[in-house]
Amino acid sequence: MQTTTIRRIGAHEGQDVRVRGWLYNKREKGKLAFLIVRDGTGYLQAVAFQPEVLPGVFEACQKVTQESSLEVEGTVRKDDRAPGGYEMKLASITVHQLAHDYPISPKEHGPDFLLDHRHLWLRSSKQHALLRIRSEISQAIRDFFYERDFVLIDSPILTPAACEGTSTLFETDYFDQKAYLSQSGQLYLEPACLAFGKVYCFGPTFRAEKSKTRRHLTEFWMVEPEVAYAGLPEILDLAEDFIVSLVARALDRCRAELATLERDITRLESVRRPFPRLTYDEAAAILMRPEVRARARTQDAPPFEPGSDFGGFDETVLTETLERPMMITHYPATIKAFYMQPDPQAPDRALCVDVLAPEGYGEIIGGSQRIHDHDLLLQRIGEHKLPVEAFRWYLDIRKYGSVPHAGFGMGIERFVAWIAGIHHLREAIPYPRTLNRLYP
Ligand code: 4AD
Ligand code: MG
């Protein structure tokens, strides 16, 4: 007898097959037992009819409990009412391990309880759908860059210096010196783009965020492309193509998962080029409108101060009614990272972009053109009080064939949260790490 996955069961209509999985749910009605079996690829209803199965089989169906591991064998038949379009007429069942008192029941549990049981919560249909979407998006990201001739350059996780400000560094002992967990692979990609032209990295990233917002994790995955001979305009186009392509991929391959999550996909279907592009000053003018400031007060949000960075409330206001992501450029250089190229027309502005997702999801991408002039970069390192010695190698690439170059970073949990339409980032990563959580 052939073993099949539930996802591929349609190819076996009329045949006898074996499916290995776990009991998701169960119903009994007189001489009928309905087992909902999950195997990680889908859900299958297996139906046992007492007079037709061998002695012992029906009793085993009655005894088996939620999340017990089991194998079912039987005939595949088409049934349009069944979740995947097929069900199994059960002939035999083997229970591998009988689970006792599985802690997650269909009743409501609080978020802390569920997060403490994350190792089991992964099996629940919504979490399962979310992590499948994440997996598809990760693959789509790799495909996107591969198809455009980018070279994957893995950046180190243990680093000697800060990249994105010193306030969110995780410090660790590195033999007799200090090391920090990487906040971004960017500094290591810049030399690589001068070696390979177009490169990207995609890996775990760490920020010792003391904030408890729904948009911050202390460990997340960031994908970062970096392109030689590129400036801000090229990076804006790349980010736009990138997002449009990832959204299309999710709509193409994650229909079932988006349906499980009850995501309104018409919102995603309207994500097309071009995205609205605003300068920081234009966005700031919206936030300075009296009605917006009045609303901030009613929601206890800190009112926007001209010249400062946008907060969560500000990002929500700017994007809640949008259908497409918004690109905001030319932030004041003082509130952005040390490596950003100043705008030649207005040197107090940086050639940078934040991409905000629609529906109030906030910043999903941050990027910029990088300073390619050695002396200017040296000066900025000094102004930001960063240790010059640790940046010698980074300055070096401004001495040997320096060119304008640019790139961006996207945290995939923020992207997945938006695509899936979930409130909090912590469900978009298999094992979330936040200010208060290191378990499991
Ligand atoms: O804007 P950020 O800090 O930019 C950089 O790190 C650049 N070095 C990237 C580059 O140009 N190569 O972070 C980029 C993105 C954010 O837009 C957000 O999606 C995500 O990383 N991100 C976080 N995601 C979850 N939790 C956090 N604490 C995050 N901090 C940033
Ligand atoms: Mg940012």
Short mmCIF file of C-alpha atoms and ligand atoms in Angstrom, two decimals:
data_model
loop_
_atom_site.label_atom_id
_atom_site.label_comp_id
_atom_site.label_asym_id
_atom_site.label_seq_id
_atom_site.Cartn_x
_atom_site.Cartn_y
_atom_site.Cartn_z
CA MET A 1 0.00 0.00 0.00
CA GLN A 2 1.25 3.48 -0.88
CA THR A 3 1.86 6.15 1.73
CA THR A 4 0.76 9.61 0.60
CA THR A 5 0.54 13.11 1.99
CA ILE A 6 -2.86 14.73 2.35
CA ARG A 7 -1.87 17.47 -0.05
CA ARG A 8 -1.32 14.90 -2.83
CA ILE A 9 -4.17 12.57 -1.96
CA GLY A 10 -6.23 13.63 -4.98
CA ALA A 11 -3.87 11.65 -7.23
CA HIS A 12 -5.05 8.46 -5.48
CA GLU A 13 -8.81 8.67 -5.97
CA GLY A 14 -10.36 5.19 -5.69
CA GLN A 15 -7.13 3.64 -4.35
CA ASP A 16 -6.22 2.31 -0.93
CA VAL A 17 -3.54 4.49 0.72
CA ARG A 18 -1.88 5.11 4.04
CA VAL A 19 -1.61 8.57 5.68
CA ARG A 20 0.65 9.25 8.67
CA GLY A 21 -0.14 12.11 10.98
CA TRP A 22 -1.89 13.23 14.12
CA LEU A 23 -5.49 13.42 15.26
CA TYR A 24 -6.66 17.01 14.88
CA ASN A 25 -10.25 16.53 15.88
CA LYS A 26 -12.93 13.88 16.13
CA ARG A 27 -16.72 13.47 15.97
CA GLU A 28 -18.83 10.42 16.63
CA LYS A 29 -22.40 9.80 15.54
CA GLY A 30 -23.89 6.38 16.32
CA LYS A 31 -22.05 3.80 14.28
CA LEU A 32 -19.95 6.46 12.50
CA ALA A 33 -16.65 7.95 13.65
CA PHE A 34 -15.18 10.95 11.82
CA LEU A 35 -11.48 11.47 12.44
CA ILE A 36 -9.90 14.70 11.22
CA VAL A 37 -6.29 13.77 10.60
CA ARG A 38 -3.58 16.35 9.92
CA ASP A 39 -0.16 15.51 8.53
CA GLY A 40 1.35 18.98 8.18
CA THR A 41 0.29 19.27 4.52
CA GLY A 42 -3.46 19.38 5.09
CA TYR A 43 -6.49 17.98 6.87
CA LEU A 44 -8.26 14.74 5.94
CA GLN A 45 -11.51 13.38 7.20
CA ALA A 46 -11.35 9.60 7.69
CA VAL A 47 -14.72 7.96 8.21
CA ALA A 48 -15.14 4.64 10.02
CA PHE A 49 -18.48 2.81 9.76
CA GLN A 50 -18.73 0.24 12.56
CA PRO A 51 -20.41 -2.62 10.66
CA GLU A 52 -17.88 -2.38 7.85
CA VAL A 53 -14.52 -2.21 9.67
CA LEU A 54 -12.68 -5.17 11.24
CA PRO A 55 -13.18 -5.81 14.95
CA GLY A 56 -11.14 -3.43 17.11
CA VAL A 57 -10.88 -0.64 14.53
CA PHE A 58 -13.98 1.24 15.62
CA GLU A 59 -12.98 0.93 19.28
CA ALA A 60 -9.54 2.35 18.46
CA CYS A 61 -11.23 5.31 16.78
CA GLN A 62 -13.30 5.87 19.89
CA LYS A 63 -10.24 5.75 22.15
CA VAL A 64 -7.84 7.91 20.16
CA THR A 65 -7.34 11.40 21.59
CA GLN A 66 -6.51 14.85 20.22
CA GLU A 67 -2.92 15.08 18.88
CA SER A 68 -2.19 11.36 19.21
CA SER A 69 0.15 10.21 16.45
CA LEU A 70 -1.42 7.70 14.13
CA GLU A 71 -1.57 6.02 10.74
CA VAL A 72 -4.80 5.54 8.89
CA GLU A 73 -5.39 3.31 5.89
CA GLY A 74 -8.38 3.25 3.61
CA THR A 75 -9.93 4.13 0.27
CA VAL A 76 -9.75 7.66 -1.10
CA ARG A 77 -13.03 9.05 -2.38
CA LYS A 78 -14.05 12.36 -3.79
CA ASP A 79 -16.27 14.49 -1.59
CA ASP A 80 -16.87 18.08 -2.49
CA ARG A 81 -17.87 18.95 1.08
CA ALA A 82 -14.50 17.79 2.48
CA PRO A 83 -11.78 20.46 3.10
CA GLY A 84 -9.37 19.26 0.39
CA GLY A 85 -12.10 17.76 -1.81
CA TYR A 86 -11.39 14.15 -0.71
CA GLU A 87 -12.07 11.94 2.26
CA MET A 88 -10.98 8.47 3.34
CA LYS A 89 -13.18 5.47 3.95
CA LEU A 90 -11.23 4.11 6.86
CA ALA A 91 -10.18 0.44 6.94
CA SER A 92 -7.54 0.42 9.66
CA ILE A 93 -5.86 2.63 12.22
CA THR A 94 -2.57 2.32 14.09
CA VAL A 95 -2.04 4.63 17.05
CA HIS A 96 1.67 5.29 17.62
CA GLN A 97 1.38 7.28 20.81
CA LEU A 98 -1.76 8.14 22.69
CA ALA A 99 -1.60 11.78 23.80
CA HIS A 100 -3.03 12.51 27.24
CA ASP A 101 -4.58 15.89 28.07
CA TYR A 102 -3.22 17.90 25.15
CA PRO A 103 -3.03 21.38 26.69
CA ILE A 104 -4.38 23.40 23.76
CA SER A 105 -8.09 22.79 23.32
CA PRO A 106 -10.47 24.55 20.93
CA LYS A 107 -11.48 26.86 23.82
CA GLU A 108 -9.95 30.31 24.07
CA HIS A 109 -6.50 30.57 25.65
CA GLY A 110 -4.70 33.80 26.55
CA PRO A 111 -1.64 34.90 24.53
CA ASP A 112 0.81 34.13 27.35
CA PHE A 113 -0.48 30.59 27.72
CA LEU A 114 -0.22 30.04 23.98
CA LEU A 115 3.27 31.54 23.76
CA ASP A 116 4.42 29.34 26.67
CA HIS A 117 3.16 26.42 24.59
CA ARG A 118 4.57 27.70 21.31
CA HIS A 119 6.14 24.26 20.67
CA LEU A 120 2.61 22.83 20.50
CA TRP A 121 0.76 25.92 19.29
CA LEU A 122 2.59 25.51 15.96
CA ARG A 123 0.10 22.72 15.23
CA SER A 124 -2.98 24.95 15.42
CA SER A 125 -4.49 25.79 12.06
CA LYS A 126 -3.92 29.54 12.20
CA GLN A 127 -0.31 29.30 13.36
CA HIS A 128 0.30 26.59 10.83
CA ALA A 129 -1.05 28.79 8.03
CA LEU A 130 1.09 31.74 9.17
CA LEU A 131 4.32 29.78 9.19
CA ARG A 132 3.57 28.27 5.80
CA ILE A 133 3.14 31.80 4.45
CA ARG A 134 6.45 32.76 6.04
CA SER A 135 8.14 29.78 4.41
CA GLU A 136 6.69 30.68 1.00
CA ILE A 137 7.78 34.32 1.38
CA SER A 138 11.32 33.25 2.34
CA GLN A 139 11.51 31.12 -0.77
CA ALA A 140 10.06 33.91 -2.92
CA ILE A 141 12.71 36.30 -1.57
CA ARG A 142 15.51 33.93 -2.57
CA ASP A 143 13.94 33.37 -5.98
CA PHE A 144 13.51 37.10 -6.57
CA PHE A 145 17.18 37.84 -6.06
CA TYR A 146 18.42 34.68 -7.75
CA GLU A 147 16.43 35.47 -10.89
CA ARG A 148 17.96 38.96 -10.96
CA ASP A 149 21.56 37.72 -10.67
CA PHE A 150 22.17 38.81 -7.09
CA VAL A 151 24.81 36.81 -5.21
CA LEU A 152 23.96 35.60 -1.70
CA ILE A 153 26.58 36.80 0.78
CA ASP A 154 25.98 35.57 4.31
CA SER A 155 26.96 38.20 6.83
CA PRO A 156 28.40 37.41 10.28
CA ILE A 157 26.28 37.38 13.42
CA LEU A 158 29.17 38.14 15.81
CA THR A 159 30.43 41.63 15.04
CA PRO A 160 32.88 44.05 16.61
CA ALA A 161 30.78 47.22 16.23
CA ALA A 162 27.31 48.75 15.93
CA CYS A 163 25.55 49.29 12.61
CA GLU A 164 22.17 50.76 13.59
CA GLY A 165 22.88 52.81 16.71
CA THR A 166 24.39 51.76 20.00
CA SER A 167 21.18 51.71 22.05
CA THR A 168 19.93 48.36 20.78
CA LEU A 169 23.13 46.29 20.89
CA PHE A 170 23.26 42.85 22.45
CA GLU A 171 26.71 42.49 23.93
CA THR A 172 28.53 39.23 24.46
CA ASP A 173 32.01 38.10 25.55
CA TYR A 174 34.27 37.14 22.69
CA PHE A 175 37.28 35.61 24.46
CA ASP A 176 39.01 38.71 25.82
CA GLN A 177 37.10 41.28 23.84
CA LYS A 178 33.52 42.47 23.42
CA ALA A 179 31.37 41.35 20.54
CA TYR A 180 27.85 42.33 19.52
CA LEU A 181 25.07 40.37 17.87
CA SER A 182 24.49 41.73 14.39
CA GLN A 183 21.91 44.51 13.99
CA SER A 184 22.18 44.34 10.19
CA GLY A 185 24.38 42.69 7.57
CA GLN A 186 24.65 45.91 5.61
CA LEU A 187 28.19 46.96 6.51
CA TYR A 188 29.44 43.57 5.31
CA LEU A 189 27.40 43.70 2.14
CA GLU A 190 28.85 47.01 1.01
CA PRO A 191 32.34 45.56 0.40
CA ALA A 192 30.69 42.54 -1.20
CA CYS A 193 28.75 44.66 -3.69
CA LEU A 194 32.04 46.16 -4.84
CA ALA A 195 33.24 42.60 -5.37
CA PHE A 196 30.10 41.11 -6.98
CA GLY A 197 27.97 44.03 -8.19
CA LYS A 198 24.61 42.92 -6.78
CA VAL A 199 24.44 41.02 -3.50
CA TYR A 200 22.02 40.22 -0.70
CA CYS A 201 22.01 38.64 2.71
CA PHE A 202 19.14 37.07 4.58
CA GLY A 203 19.54 36.01 8.16
CA PRO A 204 18.84 36.51 11.83
CA THR A 205 19.21 40.04 13.17
CA PHE A 206 19.25 41.23 16.76
CA ARG A 207 18.03 44.41 18.43
CA ALA A 208 17.93 44.85 22.17
CA GLU A 209 14.62 46.70 21.85
CA LYS A 210 13.37 47.76 25.24
CA SER A 211 9.99 48.60 23.71
CA LYS A 212 7.02 46.31 24.10
CA THR A 213 5.22 47.24 20.87
CA ARG A 214 3.53 44.82 18.53
CA ARG A 215 6.07 45.74 15.86
CA HIS A 216 9.29 44.89 17.67
CA LEU A 217 11.10 41.63 18.20
CA THR A 218 14.58 41.29 19.67
CA GLU A 219 15.46 38.61 17.11
CA PHE A 220 14.06 38.78 13.61
CA TRP A 221 15.06 37.89 10.07
CA MET A 222 16.15 40.61 7.72
CA VAL A 223 16.74 40.42 3.99
CA GLU A 224 19.11 43.08 2.64
CA PRO A 225 20.07 43.73 -0.97
CA GLU A 226 23.01 46.02 -1.82
CA VAL A 227 23.80 47.30 -5.32
CA ALA A 228 26.94 48.97 -6.71
CA TYR A 229 26.55 51.95 -9.04
CA ALA A 230 23.07 52.53 -7.63
CA GLY A 231 21.55 55.54 -5.91
CA LEU A 232 18.28 56.22 -4.14
CA PRO A 233 16.10 56.13 -7.32
CA GLU A 234 17.31 52.64 -8.27
CA ILE A 235 16.67 51.38 -4.75
CA LEU A 236 13.14 52.80 -4.74
CA ASP A 237 12.37 50.92 -7.95
CA LEU A 238 13.95 47.73 -6.61
CA ALA A 239 11.94 47.91 -3.37
CA GLU A 240 8.74 48.47 -5.34
CA ASP A 241 9.39 45.50 -7.65
CA PHE A 242 10.35 43.38 -4.68
CA ILE A 243 7.16 44.03 -2.73
CA VAL A 244 4.88 43.66 -5.76
CA SER A 245 6.52 40.35 -6.60
CA LEU A 246 6.27 38.96 -3.06
CA VAL A 247 2.61 39.94 -2.72
CA ALA A 248 1.85 38.27 -6.08
CA ARG A 249 3.60 35.12 -4.93
CA ALA A 250 1.59 34.98 -1.70
CA LEU A 251 -1.65 35.44 -3.65
CA ASP A 252 -0.59 32.75 -6.09
CA ARG A 253 0.64 30.10 -3.66
CA CYS A 254 -0.92 30.83 -0.27
CA ARG A 255 -4.64 31.06 -1.09
CA ALA A 256 -5.66 28.32 1.35
CA GLU A 257 -3.56 29.78 4.17
CA LEU A 258 -4.90 33.29 3.60
CA ALA A 259 -8.43 31.83 3.68
CA THR A 260 -7.68 30.07 6.99
CA LEU A 261 -6.57 33.43 8.37
CA GLU A 262 -9.69 35.10 6.93
CA ARG A 263 -7.48 37.67 5.24
CA ASP A 264 -9.29 40.14 2.99
CA ILE A 265 -7.25 39.44 -0.12
CA THR A 266 -8.85 42.19 -2.18
CA ARG A 267 -6.59 44.51 -0.15
CA LEU A 268 -3.54 42.57 -1.32
CA GLU A 269 -4.78 42.40 -4.90
CA SER A 270 -4.66 46.19 -5.13
CA VAL A 271 -0.92 46.30 -4.33
CA ARG A 272 0.41 47.48 -7.69
CA ARG A 273 3.01 49.83 -9.02
CA PRO A 274 3.49 52.76 -8.63
CA PHE A 275 3.60 53.26 -4.87
CA PRO A 276 2.96 56.80 -3.63
CA ARG A 277 6.27 58.58 -2.95
CA LEU A 278 6.43 61.40 -0.42
CA THR A 279 9.27 63.31 1.10
CA TYR A 280 9.64 63.47 4.85
CA ASP A 281 8.46 67.08 4.77
CA GLU A 282 5.29 66.15 2.89
CA ALA A 283 4.53 63.37 5.36
CA ALA A 284 5.31 65.69 8.28
CA ALA A 285 2.82 68.24 6.92
CA ILE A 286 0.05 65.59 7.07
CA LEU A 287 0.94 64.83 10.68
CA MET A 288 0.87 68.52 11.60
CA ARG A 289 -2.79 68.89 10.51
CA PRO A 290 -4.93 69.94 13.49
CA GLU A 291 -7.36 67.00 13.13
CA VAL A 292 -4.48 64.49 13.18
CA ARG A 293 -2.97 66.10 16.27
CA ALA A 294 -6.34 66.08 17.99
CA ARG A 295 -6.66 62.37 17.28
CA ALA A 296 -3.18 61.70 18.65
CA ARG A 297 -4.26 63.33 21.90
CA THR A 298 -7.38 61.17 22.19
CA GLN A 299 -5.24 58.05 21.68
CA ASP A 300 -2.54 59.07 24.12
CA ALA A 301 0.06 58.99 21.35
CA PRO A 302 3.02 61.38 21.60
CA PRO A 303 2.27 64.21 19.15
CA PHE A 304 4.61 64.38 16.16
CA GLU A 305 7.43 66.90 16.53
CA PRO A 306 8.81 68.41 13.31
CA GLY A 307 12.31 67.07 12.67
CA SER A 308 11.80 63.88 14.68
CA ASP A 309 11.26 60.33 13.50
CA PHE A 310 7.75 58.97 12.97
CA GLY A 311 6.26 56.93 15.78
CA GLY A 312 3.85 54.02 15.58
CA PHE A 313 0.79 56.28 15.67
CA ASP A 314 2.23 58.52 12.92
CA GLU A 315 2.93 55.55 10.66
CA THR A 316 -0.57 54.23 11.24
CA VAL A 317 -2.15 57.58 10.37
CA LEU A 318 -0.12 57.87 7.18
CA THR A 319 -1.02 54.42 5.87
CA GLU A 320 -4.33 53.24 7.33
CA THR A 321 -6.43 54.25 4.34
CA LEU A 322 -3.86 53.30 1.69
CA GLU A 323 -4.13 50.37 -0.68
CA ARG A 324 -0.47 50.41 -1.65
CA PRO A 325 2.68 50.82 0.41
CA MET A 326 3.98 54.37 0.80
CA MET A 327 7.60 55.36 0.27
CA ILE A 328 8.92 58.24 2.38
CA THR A 329 12.28 59.71 1.42
CA HIS A 330 14.68 62.48 2.47
CA TYR A 331 14.50 62.27 6.26
CA PRO A 332 16.57 64.71 8.30
CA ALA A 333 20.11 63.30 8.35
CA THR A 334 20.35 63.82 12.12
CA ILE A 335 17.72 61.17 12.90
CA LYS A 336 19.13 58.57 10.52
CA ALA A 337 22.17 56.28 10.50
CA PHE A 338 25.75 57.55 10.15
CA TYR A 339 26.37 55.89 6.77
CA MET A 340 23.62 57.61 4.77
CA GLN A 341 24.55 59.81 1.82
CA PRO A 342 23.43 63.42 2.24
CA ASP A 343 21.24 64.92 -0.47
CA PRO A 344 23.53 67.19 -2.57
CA GLN A 345 20.62 69.66 -2.94
CA ALA A 346 19.92 69.76 0.81
CA PRO A 347 22.81 68.35 2.81
CA ASP A 348 20.77 68.19 6.02
CA ARG A 349 18.59 65.54 4.36
CA ALA A 350 19.57 61.91 3.80
CA LEU A 351 19.07 60.01 0.54
CA CYS A 352 17.04 57.39 2.32
CA VAL A 353 13.67 55.68 2.24
CA ASP A 354 11.27 54.05 4.65
CA VAL A 355 8.56 51.97 3.05
CA LEU A 356 5.37 51.85 5.10
CA ALA A 357 2.91 49.01 4.52
CA PRO A 358 -0.75 49.95 4.02
CA GLU A 359 -3.57 49.32 6.52
CA GLY A 360 -1.53 50.80 9.34
CA TYR A 361 1.17 48.12 9.43
CA GLY A 362 3.98 50.65 9.54
CA GLU A 363 7.58 50.48 8.37
CA ILE A 364 8.54 47.30 6.56
CA ILE A 365 11.64 48.52 4.71
CA GLY A 366 14.45 50.93 5.57
CA GLY A 367 17.12 51.78 3.04
CA SER A 368 19.44 54.41 1.64
CA GLN A 369 22.27 55.43 -0.61
CA ARG A 370 25.54 55.07 1.32
CA ILE A 371 28.30 57.62 1.76
CA HIS A 372 31.00 56.72 -0.77
CA ASP A 373 33.42 59.52 0.06
CA HIS A 374 36.13 58.44 2.49
CA ASP A 375 36.59 61.72 4.35
CA LEU A 376 32.89 62.42 4.77
CA LEU A 377 32.35 58.93 6.15
CA LEU A 378 35.26 59.34 8.56
CA GLN A 379 33.75 62.61 9.75
CA ARG A 380 30.33 60.96 10.33
CA ILE A 381 31.88 58.11 12.29
CA GLY A 382 33.46 60.76 14.51
CA GLU A 383 30.22 62.74 14.88
CA HIS A 384 28.36 59.58 15.92
CA LYS A 385 31.14 58.78 18.43
CA LEU A 386 31.75 55.37 16.89
CA PRO A 387 35.14 53.65 17.37
CA VAL A 388 37.11 54.42 14.19
CA GLU A 389 39.41 51.42 14.68
CA ALA A 390 36.48 49.01 14.35
CA PHE A 391 35.52 50.66 11.05
CA ARG A 392 38.94 50.64 9.31
CA TRP A 393 37.89 47.90 6.93
CA TYR A 394 34.60 49.69 6.19
CA LEU A 395 36.46 52.90 5.39
CA ASP A 396 38.88 50.93 3.22
CA ILE A 397 36.31 50.31 0.51
CA ARG A 398 36.05 54.09 0.10
CA LYS A 399 39.76 54.08 -0.80
CA TYR A 400 39.88 51.37 -3.46
CA GLY A 401 37.47 51.92 -6.30
CA SER A 402 34.70 53.63 -4.37
CA VAL A 403 31.38 54.12 -6.17
CA PRO A 404 27.90 55.25 -5.17
CA HIS A 405 25.98 52.26 -3.87
CA ALA A 406 22.68 51.71 -2.14
CA GLY A 407 20.50 49.08 -0.54
CA PHE A 408 17.70 48.36 1.88
CA GLY A 409 16.60 45.95 4.57
CA MET A 410 13.24 44.33 5.13
CA GLY A 411 12.25 42.46 8.28
CA ILE A 412 10.27 39.49 7.08
CA GLU A 413 8.09 39.24 10.19
CA ARG A 414 6.72 42.72 9.48
CA PHE A 415 6.08 41.74 5.89
CA VAL A 416 4.39 38.46 6.85
CA ALA A 417 2.28 40.17 9.52
CA TRP A 418 0.96 42.56 6.89
CA ILE A 419 0.31 39.88 4.26
CA ALA A 420 -1.40 37.63 6.80
CA GLY A 421 -3.29 40.51 8.39
CA ILE A 422 -2.26 39.65 11.96
CA HIS A 423 -1.97 42.15 14.75
CA HIS A 424 1.27 41.21 16.48
CA LEU A 425 4.66 40.33 14.97
CA ARG A 426 5.29 37.54 17.47
CA GLU A 427 3.09 35.09 15.54
CA ALA A 428 5.01 35.66 12.31
CA ILE A 429 8.15 33.90 13.58
CA PRO A 430 8.30 30.28 14.80
CA TYR A 431 9.86 31.05 18.20
CA PRO A 432 9.47 34.75 19.07
CA ARG A 433 12.04 36.59 21.17
CA THR A 434 10.81 39.74 22.84
CA LEU A 435 11.64 41.86 25.87
CA ASN A 436 9.82 39.39 28.11
CA ARG A 437 10.23 36.15 26.27
CA LEU A 438 13.09 33.69 25.80
CA TYR A 439 11.03 30.51 26.36
CA PRO A 440 10.57 28.03 24.76
O1 4AD B 1 15.39 50.44 9.24
P1 4AD B 1 16.39 49.43 9.72
O2 4AD B 1 16.94 49.59 11.07
O3 4AD B 1 17.52 49.42 8.61
C1 4AD B 1 18.70 48.74 8.67
O4 4AD B 1 19.01 47.95 9.53
C2 4AD B 1 19.55 48.94 7.44
N1 4AD B 1 20.94 48.62 7.80
C3 4AD B 1 19.04 48.09 6.32
C4 4AD B 1 19.81 48.29 5.04
O5 4AD B 1 19.77 49.37 4.49
N2 4AD B 1 20.49 47.28 4.57
O6 4AD B 1 15.72 47.98 9.64
C5 4AD B 1 15.25 47.50 8.42
C6 4AD B 1 13.96 46.74 8.62
C7 4AD B 1 12.80 47.56 9.16
O7 4AD B 1 12.17 48.30 8.15
C8 4AD B 1 11.90 46.48 9.72
O8 4AD B 1 11.20 45.81 8.69
C9 4AD B 1 12.91 45.51 10.30
O9 4AD B 1 14.12 45.71 9.60
N3 4AD B 1 13.11 45.73 11.72
C10 4AD B 1 12.51 45.00 12.70
N4 4AD B 1 11.66 43.98 12.64
C11 4AD B 1 11.25 43.44 13.81
N5 4AD B 1 11.66 43.86 15.02
C12 4AD B 1 12.54 44.88 15.13
N6 4AD B 1 12.97 45.27 16.33
C13 4AD B 1 13.01 45.51 13.92
N7 4AD B 1 13.87 46.51 13.66
C14 4AD B 1 13.91 46.62 12.33
MG MG B 2 14.16 51.91 9.98
#
